[in-house]
Each structure stands twice: as C-alpha cells, then as structure tokens.
mmCIF file of C-alpha atoms and ligand atoms in Angstrom:
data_model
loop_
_atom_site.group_PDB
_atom_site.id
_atom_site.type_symbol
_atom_site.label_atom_id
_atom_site.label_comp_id
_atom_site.label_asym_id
_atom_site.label_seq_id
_atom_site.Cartn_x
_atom_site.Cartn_y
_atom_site.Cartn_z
ATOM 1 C CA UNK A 29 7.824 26.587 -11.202
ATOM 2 C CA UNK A 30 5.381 23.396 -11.913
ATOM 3 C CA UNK A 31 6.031 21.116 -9.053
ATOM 4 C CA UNK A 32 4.423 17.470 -11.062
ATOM 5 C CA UNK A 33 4.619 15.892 -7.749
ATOM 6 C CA UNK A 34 2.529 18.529 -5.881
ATOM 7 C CA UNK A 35 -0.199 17.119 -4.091
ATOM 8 C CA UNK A 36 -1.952 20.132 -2.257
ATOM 9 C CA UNK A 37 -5.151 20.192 -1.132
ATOM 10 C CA UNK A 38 -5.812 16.564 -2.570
ATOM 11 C CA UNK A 39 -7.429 13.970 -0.192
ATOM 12 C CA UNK A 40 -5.502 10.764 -0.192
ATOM 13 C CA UNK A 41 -6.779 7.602 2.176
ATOM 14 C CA UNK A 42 -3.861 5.387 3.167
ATOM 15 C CA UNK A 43 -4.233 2.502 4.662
ATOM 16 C CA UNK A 44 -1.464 0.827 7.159
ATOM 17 C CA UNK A 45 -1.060 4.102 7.933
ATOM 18 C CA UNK A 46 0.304 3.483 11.740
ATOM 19 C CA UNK A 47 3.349 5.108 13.191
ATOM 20 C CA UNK A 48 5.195 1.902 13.756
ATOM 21 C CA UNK A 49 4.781 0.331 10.273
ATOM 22 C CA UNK A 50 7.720 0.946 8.279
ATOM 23 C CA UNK A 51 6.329 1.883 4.935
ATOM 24 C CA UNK A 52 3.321 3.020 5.541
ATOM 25 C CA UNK A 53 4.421 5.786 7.778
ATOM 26 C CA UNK A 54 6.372 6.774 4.973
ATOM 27 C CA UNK A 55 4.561 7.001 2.288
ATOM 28 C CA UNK A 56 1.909 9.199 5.012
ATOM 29 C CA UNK A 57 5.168 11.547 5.410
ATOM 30 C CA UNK A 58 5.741 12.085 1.808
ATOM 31 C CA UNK A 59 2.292 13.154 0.959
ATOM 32 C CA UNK A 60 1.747 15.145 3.771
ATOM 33 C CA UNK A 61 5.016 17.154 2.771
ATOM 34 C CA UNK A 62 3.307 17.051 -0.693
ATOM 35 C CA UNK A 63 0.162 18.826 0.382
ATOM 36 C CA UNK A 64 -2.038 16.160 0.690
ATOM 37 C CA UNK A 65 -4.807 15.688 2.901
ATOM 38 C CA UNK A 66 -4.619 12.506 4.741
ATOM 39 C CA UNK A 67 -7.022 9.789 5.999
ATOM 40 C CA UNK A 68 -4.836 7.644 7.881
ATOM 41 C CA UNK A 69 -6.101 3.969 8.761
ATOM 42 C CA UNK A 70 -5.511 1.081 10.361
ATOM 43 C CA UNK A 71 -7.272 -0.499 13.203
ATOM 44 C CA UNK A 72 -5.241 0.722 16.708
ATOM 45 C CA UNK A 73 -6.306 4.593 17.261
ATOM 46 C CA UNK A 74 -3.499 5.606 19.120
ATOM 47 C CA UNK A 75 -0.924 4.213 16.442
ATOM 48 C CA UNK A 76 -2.685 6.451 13.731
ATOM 49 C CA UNK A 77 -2.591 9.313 16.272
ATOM 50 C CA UNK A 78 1.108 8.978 16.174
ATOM 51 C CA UNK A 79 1.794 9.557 12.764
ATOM 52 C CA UNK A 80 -0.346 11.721 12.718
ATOM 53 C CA UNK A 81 1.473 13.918 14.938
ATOM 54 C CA UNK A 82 4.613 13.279 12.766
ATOM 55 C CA UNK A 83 2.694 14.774 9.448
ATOM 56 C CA UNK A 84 3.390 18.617 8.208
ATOM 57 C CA UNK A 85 0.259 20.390 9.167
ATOM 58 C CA UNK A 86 -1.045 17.468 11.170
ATOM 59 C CA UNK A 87 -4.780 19.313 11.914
ATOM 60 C CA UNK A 88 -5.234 18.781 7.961
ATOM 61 C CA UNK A 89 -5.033 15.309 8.611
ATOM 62 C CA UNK A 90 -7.919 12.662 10.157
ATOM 63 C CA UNK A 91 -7.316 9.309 11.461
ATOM 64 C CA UNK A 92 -10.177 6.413 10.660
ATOM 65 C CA UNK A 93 -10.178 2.829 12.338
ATOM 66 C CA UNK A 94 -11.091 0.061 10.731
ATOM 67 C CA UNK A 95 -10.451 -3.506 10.287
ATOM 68 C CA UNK A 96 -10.128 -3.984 6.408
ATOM 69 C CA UNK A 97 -10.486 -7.752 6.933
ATOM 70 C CA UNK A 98 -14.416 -6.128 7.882
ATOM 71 C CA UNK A 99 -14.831 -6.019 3.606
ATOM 72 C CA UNK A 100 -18.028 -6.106 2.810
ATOM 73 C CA UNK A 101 -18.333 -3.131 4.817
ATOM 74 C CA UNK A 102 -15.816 -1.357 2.953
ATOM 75 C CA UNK A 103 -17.435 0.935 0.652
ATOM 76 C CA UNK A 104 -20.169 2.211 2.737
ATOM 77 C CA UNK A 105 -17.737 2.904 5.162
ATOM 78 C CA UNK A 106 -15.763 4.972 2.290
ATOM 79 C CA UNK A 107 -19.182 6.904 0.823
ATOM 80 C CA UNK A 108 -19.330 8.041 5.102
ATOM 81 C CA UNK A 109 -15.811 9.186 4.586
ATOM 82 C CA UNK A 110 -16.126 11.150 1.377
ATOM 83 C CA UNK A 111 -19.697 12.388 2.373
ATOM 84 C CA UNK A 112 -18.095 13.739 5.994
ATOM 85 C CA UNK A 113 -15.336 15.308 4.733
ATOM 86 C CA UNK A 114 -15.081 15.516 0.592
ATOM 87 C CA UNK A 115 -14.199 13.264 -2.323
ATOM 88 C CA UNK A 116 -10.575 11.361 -2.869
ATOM 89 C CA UNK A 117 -8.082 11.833 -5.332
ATOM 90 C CA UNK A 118 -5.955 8.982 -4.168
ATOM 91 C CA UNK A 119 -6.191 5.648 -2.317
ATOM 92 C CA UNK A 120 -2.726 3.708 -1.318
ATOM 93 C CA UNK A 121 -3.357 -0.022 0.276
ATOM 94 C CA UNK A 122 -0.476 -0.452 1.807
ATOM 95 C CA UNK A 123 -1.886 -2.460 5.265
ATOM 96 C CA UNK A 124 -0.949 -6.220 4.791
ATOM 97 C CA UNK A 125 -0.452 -9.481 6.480
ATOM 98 C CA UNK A 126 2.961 -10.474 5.947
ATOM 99 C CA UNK A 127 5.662 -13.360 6.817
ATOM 100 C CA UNK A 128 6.699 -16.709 5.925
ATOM 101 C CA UNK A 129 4.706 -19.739 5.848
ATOM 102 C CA UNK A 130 5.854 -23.012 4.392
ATOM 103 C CA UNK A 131 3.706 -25.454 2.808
ATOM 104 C CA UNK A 132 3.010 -27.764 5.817
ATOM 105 C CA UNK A 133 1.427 -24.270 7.667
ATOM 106 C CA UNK A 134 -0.785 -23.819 4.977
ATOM 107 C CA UNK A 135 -4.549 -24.461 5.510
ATOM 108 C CA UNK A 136 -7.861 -22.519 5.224
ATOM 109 C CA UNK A 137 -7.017 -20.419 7.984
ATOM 110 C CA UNK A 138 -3.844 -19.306 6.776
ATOM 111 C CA UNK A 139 -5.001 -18.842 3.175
ATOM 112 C CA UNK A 140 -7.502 -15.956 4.325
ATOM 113 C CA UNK A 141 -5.330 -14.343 6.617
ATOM 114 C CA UNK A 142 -3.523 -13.244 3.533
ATOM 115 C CA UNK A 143 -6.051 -13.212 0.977
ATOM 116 C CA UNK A 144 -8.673 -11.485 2.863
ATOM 117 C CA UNK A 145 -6.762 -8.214 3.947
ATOM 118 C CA UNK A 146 -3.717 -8.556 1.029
ATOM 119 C CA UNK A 147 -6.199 -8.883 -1.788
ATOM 120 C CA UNK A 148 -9.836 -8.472 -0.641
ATOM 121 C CA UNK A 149 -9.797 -5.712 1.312
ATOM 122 C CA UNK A 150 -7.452 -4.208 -1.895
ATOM 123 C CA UNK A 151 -10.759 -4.921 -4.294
ATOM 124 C CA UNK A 152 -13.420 -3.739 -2.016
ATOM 125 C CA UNK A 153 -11.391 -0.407 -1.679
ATOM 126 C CA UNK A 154 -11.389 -0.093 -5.329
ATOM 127 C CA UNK A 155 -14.958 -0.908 -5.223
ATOM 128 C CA UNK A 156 -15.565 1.558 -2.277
ATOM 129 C CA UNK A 157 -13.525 4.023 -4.292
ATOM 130 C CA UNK A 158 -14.900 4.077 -7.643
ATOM 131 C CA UNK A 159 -18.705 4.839 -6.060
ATOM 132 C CA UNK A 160 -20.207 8.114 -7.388
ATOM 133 C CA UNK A 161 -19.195 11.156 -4.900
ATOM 134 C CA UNK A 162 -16.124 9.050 -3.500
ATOM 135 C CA UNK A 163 -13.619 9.618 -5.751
ATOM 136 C CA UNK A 164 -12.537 12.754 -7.499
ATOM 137 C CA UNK A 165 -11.415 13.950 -11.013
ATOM 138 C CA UNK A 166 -7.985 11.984 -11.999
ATOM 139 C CA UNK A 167 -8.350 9.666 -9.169
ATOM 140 C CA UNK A 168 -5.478 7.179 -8.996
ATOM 141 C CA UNK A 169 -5.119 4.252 -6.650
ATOM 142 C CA UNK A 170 -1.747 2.614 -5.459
ATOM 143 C CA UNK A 171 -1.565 -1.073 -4.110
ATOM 144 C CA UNK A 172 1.918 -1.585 -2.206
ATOM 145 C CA UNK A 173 2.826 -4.806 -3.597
ATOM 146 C CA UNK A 174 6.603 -6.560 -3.178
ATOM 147 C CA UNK A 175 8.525 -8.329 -5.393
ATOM 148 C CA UNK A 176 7.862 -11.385 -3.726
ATOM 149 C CA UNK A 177 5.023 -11.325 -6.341
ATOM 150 C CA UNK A 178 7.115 -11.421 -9.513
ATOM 151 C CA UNK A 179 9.926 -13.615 -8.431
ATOM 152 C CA UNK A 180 9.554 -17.107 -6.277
ATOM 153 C CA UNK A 181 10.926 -17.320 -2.343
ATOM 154 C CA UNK A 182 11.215 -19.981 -0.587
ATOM 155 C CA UNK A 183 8.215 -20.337 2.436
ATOM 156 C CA UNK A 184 6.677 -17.292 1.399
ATOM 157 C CA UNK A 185 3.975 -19.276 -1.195
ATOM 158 C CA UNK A 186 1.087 -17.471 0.375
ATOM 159 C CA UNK A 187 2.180 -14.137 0.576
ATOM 160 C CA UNK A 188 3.806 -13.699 -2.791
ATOM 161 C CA UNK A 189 0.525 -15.759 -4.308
ATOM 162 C CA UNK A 190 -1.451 -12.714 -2.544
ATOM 163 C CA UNK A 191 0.680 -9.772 -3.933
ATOM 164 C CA UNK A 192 0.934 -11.064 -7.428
ATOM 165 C CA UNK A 193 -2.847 -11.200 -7.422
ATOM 166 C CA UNK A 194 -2.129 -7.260 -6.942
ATOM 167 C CA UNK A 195 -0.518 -7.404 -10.212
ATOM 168 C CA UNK A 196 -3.257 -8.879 -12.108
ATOM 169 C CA UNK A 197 -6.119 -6.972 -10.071
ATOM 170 C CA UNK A 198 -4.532 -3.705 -11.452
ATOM 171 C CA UNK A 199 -4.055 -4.583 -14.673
ATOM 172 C CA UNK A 200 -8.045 -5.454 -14.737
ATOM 173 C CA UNK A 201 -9.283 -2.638 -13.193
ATOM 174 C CA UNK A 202 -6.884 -0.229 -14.985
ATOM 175 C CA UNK A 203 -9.202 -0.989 -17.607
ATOM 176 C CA UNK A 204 -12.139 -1.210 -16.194
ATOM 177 C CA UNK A 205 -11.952 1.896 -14.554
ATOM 178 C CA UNK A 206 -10.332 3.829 -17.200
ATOM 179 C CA UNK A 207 -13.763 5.337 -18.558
ATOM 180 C CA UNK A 208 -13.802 7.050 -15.057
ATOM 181 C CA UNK A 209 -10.267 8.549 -15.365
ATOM 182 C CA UNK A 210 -9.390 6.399 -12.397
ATOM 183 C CA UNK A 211 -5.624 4.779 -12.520
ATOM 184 C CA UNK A 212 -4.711 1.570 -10.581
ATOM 185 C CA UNK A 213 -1.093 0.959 -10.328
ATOM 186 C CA UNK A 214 1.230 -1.552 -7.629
ATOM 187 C CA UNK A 215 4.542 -0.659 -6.270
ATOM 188 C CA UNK A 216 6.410 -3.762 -5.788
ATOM 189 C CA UNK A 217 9.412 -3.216 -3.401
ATOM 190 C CA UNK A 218 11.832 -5.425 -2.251
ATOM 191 C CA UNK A 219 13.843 -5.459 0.775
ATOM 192 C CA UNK A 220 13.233 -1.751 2.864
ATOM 193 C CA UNK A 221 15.185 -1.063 5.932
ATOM 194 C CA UNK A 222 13.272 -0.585 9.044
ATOM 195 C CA UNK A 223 11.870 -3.643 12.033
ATOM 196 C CA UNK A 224 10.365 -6.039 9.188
ATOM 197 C CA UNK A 225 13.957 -6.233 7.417
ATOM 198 C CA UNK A 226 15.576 -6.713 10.542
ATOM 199 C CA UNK A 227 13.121 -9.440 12.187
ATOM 200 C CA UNK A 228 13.957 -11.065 8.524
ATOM 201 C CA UNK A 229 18.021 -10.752 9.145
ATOM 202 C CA UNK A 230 17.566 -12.278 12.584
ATOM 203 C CA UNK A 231 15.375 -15.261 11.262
ATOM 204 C CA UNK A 232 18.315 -15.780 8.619
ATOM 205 C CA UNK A 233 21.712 -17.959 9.261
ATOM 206 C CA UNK A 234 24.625 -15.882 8.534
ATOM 207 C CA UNK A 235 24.917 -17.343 5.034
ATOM 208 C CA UNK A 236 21.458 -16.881 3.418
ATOM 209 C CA UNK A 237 21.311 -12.924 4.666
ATOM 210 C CA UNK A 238 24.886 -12.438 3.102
ATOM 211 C CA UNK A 239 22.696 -14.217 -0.403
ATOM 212 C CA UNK A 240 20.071 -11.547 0.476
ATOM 213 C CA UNK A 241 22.146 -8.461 0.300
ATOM 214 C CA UNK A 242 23.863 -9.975 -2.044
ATOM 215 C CA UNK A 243 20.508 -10.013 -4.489
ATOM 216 C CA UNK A 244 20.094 -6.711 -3.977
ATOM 217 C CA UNK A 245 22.957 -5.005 -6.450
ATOM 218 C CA UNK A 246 22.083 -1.309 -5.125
ATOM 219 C CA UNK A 247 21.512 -2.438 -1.534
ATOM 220 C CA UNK A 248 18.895 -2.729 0.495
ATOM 221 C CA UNK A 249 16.487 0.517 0.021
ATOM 222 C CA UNK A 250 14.784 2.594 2.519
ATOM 223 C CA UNK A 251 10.948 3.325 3.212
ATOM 224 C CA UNK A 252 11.361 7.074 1.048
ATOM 225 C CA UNK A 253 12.597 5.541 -1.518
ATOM 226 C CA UNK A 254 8.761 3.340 -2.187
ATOM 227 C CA UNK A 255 6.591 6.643 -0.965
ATOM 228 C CA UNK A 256 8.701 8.477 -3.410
ATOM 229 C CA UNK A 257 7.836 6.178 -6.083
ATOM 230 C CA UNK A 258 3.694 6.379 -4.602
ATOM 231 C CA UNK A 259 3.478 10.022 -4.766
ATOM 232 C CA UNK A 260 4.663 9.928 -8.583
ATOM 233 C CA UNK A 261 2.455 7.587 -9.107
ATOM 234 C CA UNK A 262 -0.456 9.488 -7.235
ATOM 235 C CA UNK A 263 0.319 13.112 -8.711
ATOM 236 C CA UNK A 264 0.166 14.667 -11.917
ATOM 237 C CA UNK A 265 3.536 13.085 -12.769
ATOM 238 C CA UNK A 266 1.776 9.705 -13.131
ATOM 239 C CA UNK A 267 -1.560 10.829 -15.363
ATOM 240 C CA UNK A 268 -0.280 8.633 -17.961
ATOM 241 C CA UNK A 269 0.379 5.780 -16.056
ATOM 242 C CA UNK A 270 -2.271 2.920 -15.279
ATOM 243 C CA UNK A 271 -2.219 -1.013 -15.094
ATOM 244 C CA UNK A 272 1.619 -1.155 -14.295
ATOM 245 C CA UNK A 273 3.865 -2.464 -11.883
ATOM 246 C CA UNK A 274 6.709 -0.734 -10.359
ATOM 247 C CA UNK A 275 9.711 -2.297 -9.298
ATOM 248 C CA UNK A 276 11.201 -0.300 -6.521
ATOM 249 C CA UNK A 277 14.111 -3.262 -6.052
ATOM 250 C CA UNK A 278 17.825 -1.618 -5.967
ATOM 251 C CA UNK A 279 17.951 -4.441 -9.087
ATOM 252 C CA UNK A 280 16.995 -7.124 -7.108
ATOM 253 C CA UNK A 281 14.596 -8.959 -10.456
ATOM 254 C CA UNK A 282 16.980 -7.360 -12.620
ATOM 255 C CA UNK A 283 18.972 -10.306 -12.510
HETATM 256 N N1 NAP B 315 8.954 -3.768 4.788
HETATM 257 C C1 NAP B 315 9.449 -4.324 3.676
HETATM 258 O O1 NAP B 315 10.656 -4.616 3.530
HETATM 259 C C2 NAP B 315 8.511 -4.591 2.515
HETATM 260 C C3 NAP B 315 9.040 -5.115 1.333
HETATM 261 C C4 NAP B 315 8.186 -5.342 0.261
HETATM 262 C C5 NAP B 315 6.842 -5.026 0.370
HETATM 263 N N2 NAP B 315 6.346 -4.529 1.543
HETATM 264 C C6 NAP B 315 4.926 -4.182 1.609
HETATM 265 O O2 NAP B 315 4.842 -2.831 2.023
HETATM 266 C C7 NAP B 315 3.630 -2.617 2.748
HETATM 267 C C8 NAP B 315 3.916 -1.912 4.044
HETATM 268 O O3 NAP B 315 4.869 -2.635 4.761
HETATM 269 P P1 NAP B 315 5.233 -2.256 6.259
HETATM 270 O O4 NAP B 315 6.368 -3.157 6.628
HETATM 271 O O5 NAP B 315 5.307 -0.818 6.414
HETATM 272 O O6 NAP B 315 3.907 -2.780 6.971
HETATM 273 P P2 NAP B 315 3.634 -3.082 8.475
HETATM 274 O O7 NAP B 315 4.681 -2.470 9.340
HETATM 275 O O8 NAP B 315 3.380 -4.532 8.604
HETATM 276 O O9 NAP B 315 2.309 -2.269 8.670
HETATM 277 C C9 NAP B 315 1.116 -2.790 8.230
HETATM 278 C C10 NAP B 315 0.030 -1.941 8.826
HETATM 279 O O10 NAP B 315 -1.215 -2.470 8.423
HETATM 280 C C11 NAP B 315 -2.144 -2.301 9.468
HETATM 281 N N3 NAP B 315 -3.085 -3.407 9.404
HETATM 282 C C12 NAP B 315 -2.815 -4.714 9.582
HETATM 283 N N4 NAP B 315 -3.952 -5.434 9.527
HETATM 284 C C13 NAP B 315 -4.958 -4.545 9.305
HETATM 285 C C14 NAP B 315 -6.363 -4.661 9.167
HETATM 286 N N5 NAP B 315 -6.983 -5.851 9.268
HETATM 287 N N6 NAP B 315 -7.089 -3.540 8.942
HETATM 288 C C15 NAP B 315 -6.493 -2.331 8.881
HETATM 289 N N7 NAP B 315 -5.160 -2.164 9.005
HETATM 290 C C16 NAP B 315 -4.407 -3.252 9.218
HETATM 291 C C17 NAP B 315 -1.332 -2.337 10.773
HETATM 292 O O11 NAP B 315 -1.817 -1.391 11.695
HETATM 293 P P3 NAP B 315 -2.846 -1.854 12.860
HETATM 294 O O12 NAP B 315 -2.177 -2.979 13.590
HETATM 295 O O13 NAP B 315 -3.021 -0.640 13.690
HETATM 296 O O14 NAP B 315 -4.097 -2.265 12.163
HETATM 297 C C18 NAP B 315 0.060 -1.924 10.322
HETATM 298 O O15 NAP B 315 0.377 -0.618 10.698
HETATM 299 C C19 NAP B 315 2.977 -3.982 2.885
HETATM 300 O O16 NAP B 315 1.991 -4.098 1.889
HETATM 301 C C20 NAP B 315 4.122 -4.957 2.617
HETATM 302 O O17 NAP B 315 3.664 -6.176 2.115
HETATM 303 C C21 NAP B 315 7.150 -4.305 2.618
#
C-alpha cells in the first residue's frame, strides 16, 4: 500500500539536530523511521553523535558542525554537502535561540542573537538550498516556527518578532521558489513537553502556569506530535502545500 509519508532514500538536512534538544531530536527520529537520510547539525559533535546513535539505521545517517550564526558561509558550506554526498529533498531549520527578554534587555546585542540564527541563518539556508545541484526534484523546506509568532506574550518581543518573520519569509519564497518546485512551509507549535517546557513551568508562579495549561484546550503536546506534522509537510503528502503556516497548538490560537 502507498505509504504518502514515506521518506526512503530521501536526503533531509536538519538543523538543531542534537540529542538533548527537545524537538529537534524528534523530528530526526521521525524521518529516520521514515527512510530518510539524515544530515544532522548543530555545532557540538558529540551531541549530534548522540542522536545519531538513537536513529533507525544510524550508518545512513552523517553528522555536520556548524555554527549557523557563520551565514554568509552557509551555502557554500551546503554545495560541499550535496557535492560529498548527493542532492536534498528536504531542509528543516529547527536550531534557534530562544527565551524571554523584556524590553529593558533589549539592545543590539540581543536583537542579533535572535535574528541572526532565528531568521538569517533560516534565509541563507534557503539560499544555500535552492543552488543548482543542492536541492533535488520536489524539494520542500520546513522552518520550525512557534506560535509565539502569531499571537503576543508578554517578554518574549524578540523572539516572537523573529519567528513571525518565519511566517512572512515563507510566504515570499513559496513564491519565489515555486518555478523550481521547491515548497517553504513553518510549523508553528506551541507549548511541547520536554526541558524547555519545564525550565518555563519553573520560571512561572503557580498562577500564570495554571493560565498556561489552561490556554492550551488539548493540553500541552509532545515533540512527535510537531515532527509528525514536518514529515507531512516534507513527503509526498504535502506536494500541494507551500507558503503556509501550521499550527501544531492543542487549540491554543484557536481561542
Ligand atoms: N520546545 C518548545 O516547547 C517549543 C515551542 C514552540 C516552538 N519551538 C521551536 O522548536 C524548535 C526546536 O526547539 P527545541 O526546544 O527542540 O530546541 P533546543 O532544545 O533549544 O535545540 C536547539 C538546537 O539548536 C542548536 N543550535 C543552537 N545555536 C546554534 C547555532 N548557532 N548553529 C547551529 N546549531 C545551533 C543547538 O545545538 P548546539 O548547541 O549543539 O549547537 C540545539 O540542539 C525551535 O525553533 C523552537 O523555537 C519549541
């Protein structure tokens, strides 16, 4: 039977790929199960060595360090990675800077912290993607946004400025890439399970994290359920499917 998910033999690069992130690792899982080839990266060695240890198959799988904030060296880096080892058929950003800052932290410093790797290194991998001989027939990439992006939060101005940008940068080069047969799509997720959720609990007073769960009408959702909602995205399932957000939120800007 036609599996539209399948993803074998396809070479997908993730990045924030390491074993201790929460979605990343996740979404590297998934895939793997899916058939796909992985390039896992992030910039500690030994944390992509991890999961990839974790994957099905894990000798199909190679691990690639780099600092994204590095983004002007981006797509050379990529044509070395496609000329080493073959073409892509996916790209997930999923590395990010994340937290709180409120408005009397923010400053220069701060703004390209977030900026730089949340929504620079997210264009020069579309730019490193689209080059001739990187990417493959179909290709389709998949920013990891949050739904931080689409709805305010209090102290989070910089961070949900940065994944909104996501939005509009897929929705742009949806179209501009379309002649190539490339789709650009975000995931925006909101609360996952896992150490970021519960370092955000333990910064909370009792009353705001009962408001929390409280936005959430499903319930807080787990790292499967956003790679779940990747791989359709990545795979045949999602050939249709370009310039969109999707709200992976257990209802959370439902109301
Ligand atoms: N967790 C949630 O509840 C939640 C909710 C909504 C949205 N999100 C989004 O989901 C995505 C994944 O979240 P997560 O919690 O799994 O992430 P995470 O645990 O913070 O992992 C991020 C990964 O990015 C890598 N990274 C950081 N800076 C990098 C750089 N300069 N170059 C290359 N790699 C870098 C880190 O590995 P190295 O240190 O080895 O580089 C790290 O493994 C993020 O985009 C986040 O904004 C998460």
């Amino acid at each position: 039977m036609r599996n539209p998910l399948d993803l074998t033999g396809r070479r997908v690069l993730v990045t924030g790929a390491s074993a201790d992130s929460d979605i990343g690792l996740e979404v590297c899982r998934t895939l793997a199960e899916l058939g796909a080839r992985l390039v896992l990266v992030g910039r500690r060695t030994e944390a992509l060595e991890a999961t990839r240890a974790l994957l099905t198959e894990p000798t199909r799988h190679e691990c690639a360090s780099f600092d994204l904030t590095d983004m002007d060296a981006i797509p050379a880096w990529m044509k070395k990675q496609a000329e080493s080892s073959g073409p892509f058929h996916g790209l997930v950003h999923s590395a990010s800077e994340q937290g709180y800052t409120v408005l009397r932290q923010v400053n220069r410093v701060q703004f390209e912290r977030y900026f730089t790797l949340n929504v620079g290194a997210a264009l020069m991998l579309a730019r490193g993607f689209q080059q001739k001989g990187v990417f493959a027939d179909g290709g389709a990439i998949v920013y990891v946004g949050s739904v931080a992006g689409l709805k305010g939060q209090k102290g989070r101005a910089l961070y949900a400025a940065s994944k909104a940008a996501l939005v509009s940068v897929a929705q742009s080069l949806a179209l501009e890439l379309a002649d190539r047969r490339i789709r650009v799509n975000v995931v925006a997720p909101a609360v996952v399970l896992g150490a970021k959720a519960r370092k955000q609990f333990a910064m909370l007073p009792a009353e705001q994290n009962a408001a929390l769960a409280a936005s959430h009408p499903l319930g807080y959702g787990m790292p499967q359920d956003v790679a779940e909602a990747v791989a359709y995205l990545l795979a045949d399932s999602g050939r249709w499917i370009t310039g969109t957000t999707l709200t992976i939120d257990g209802g959370f800007t439902a109301q």
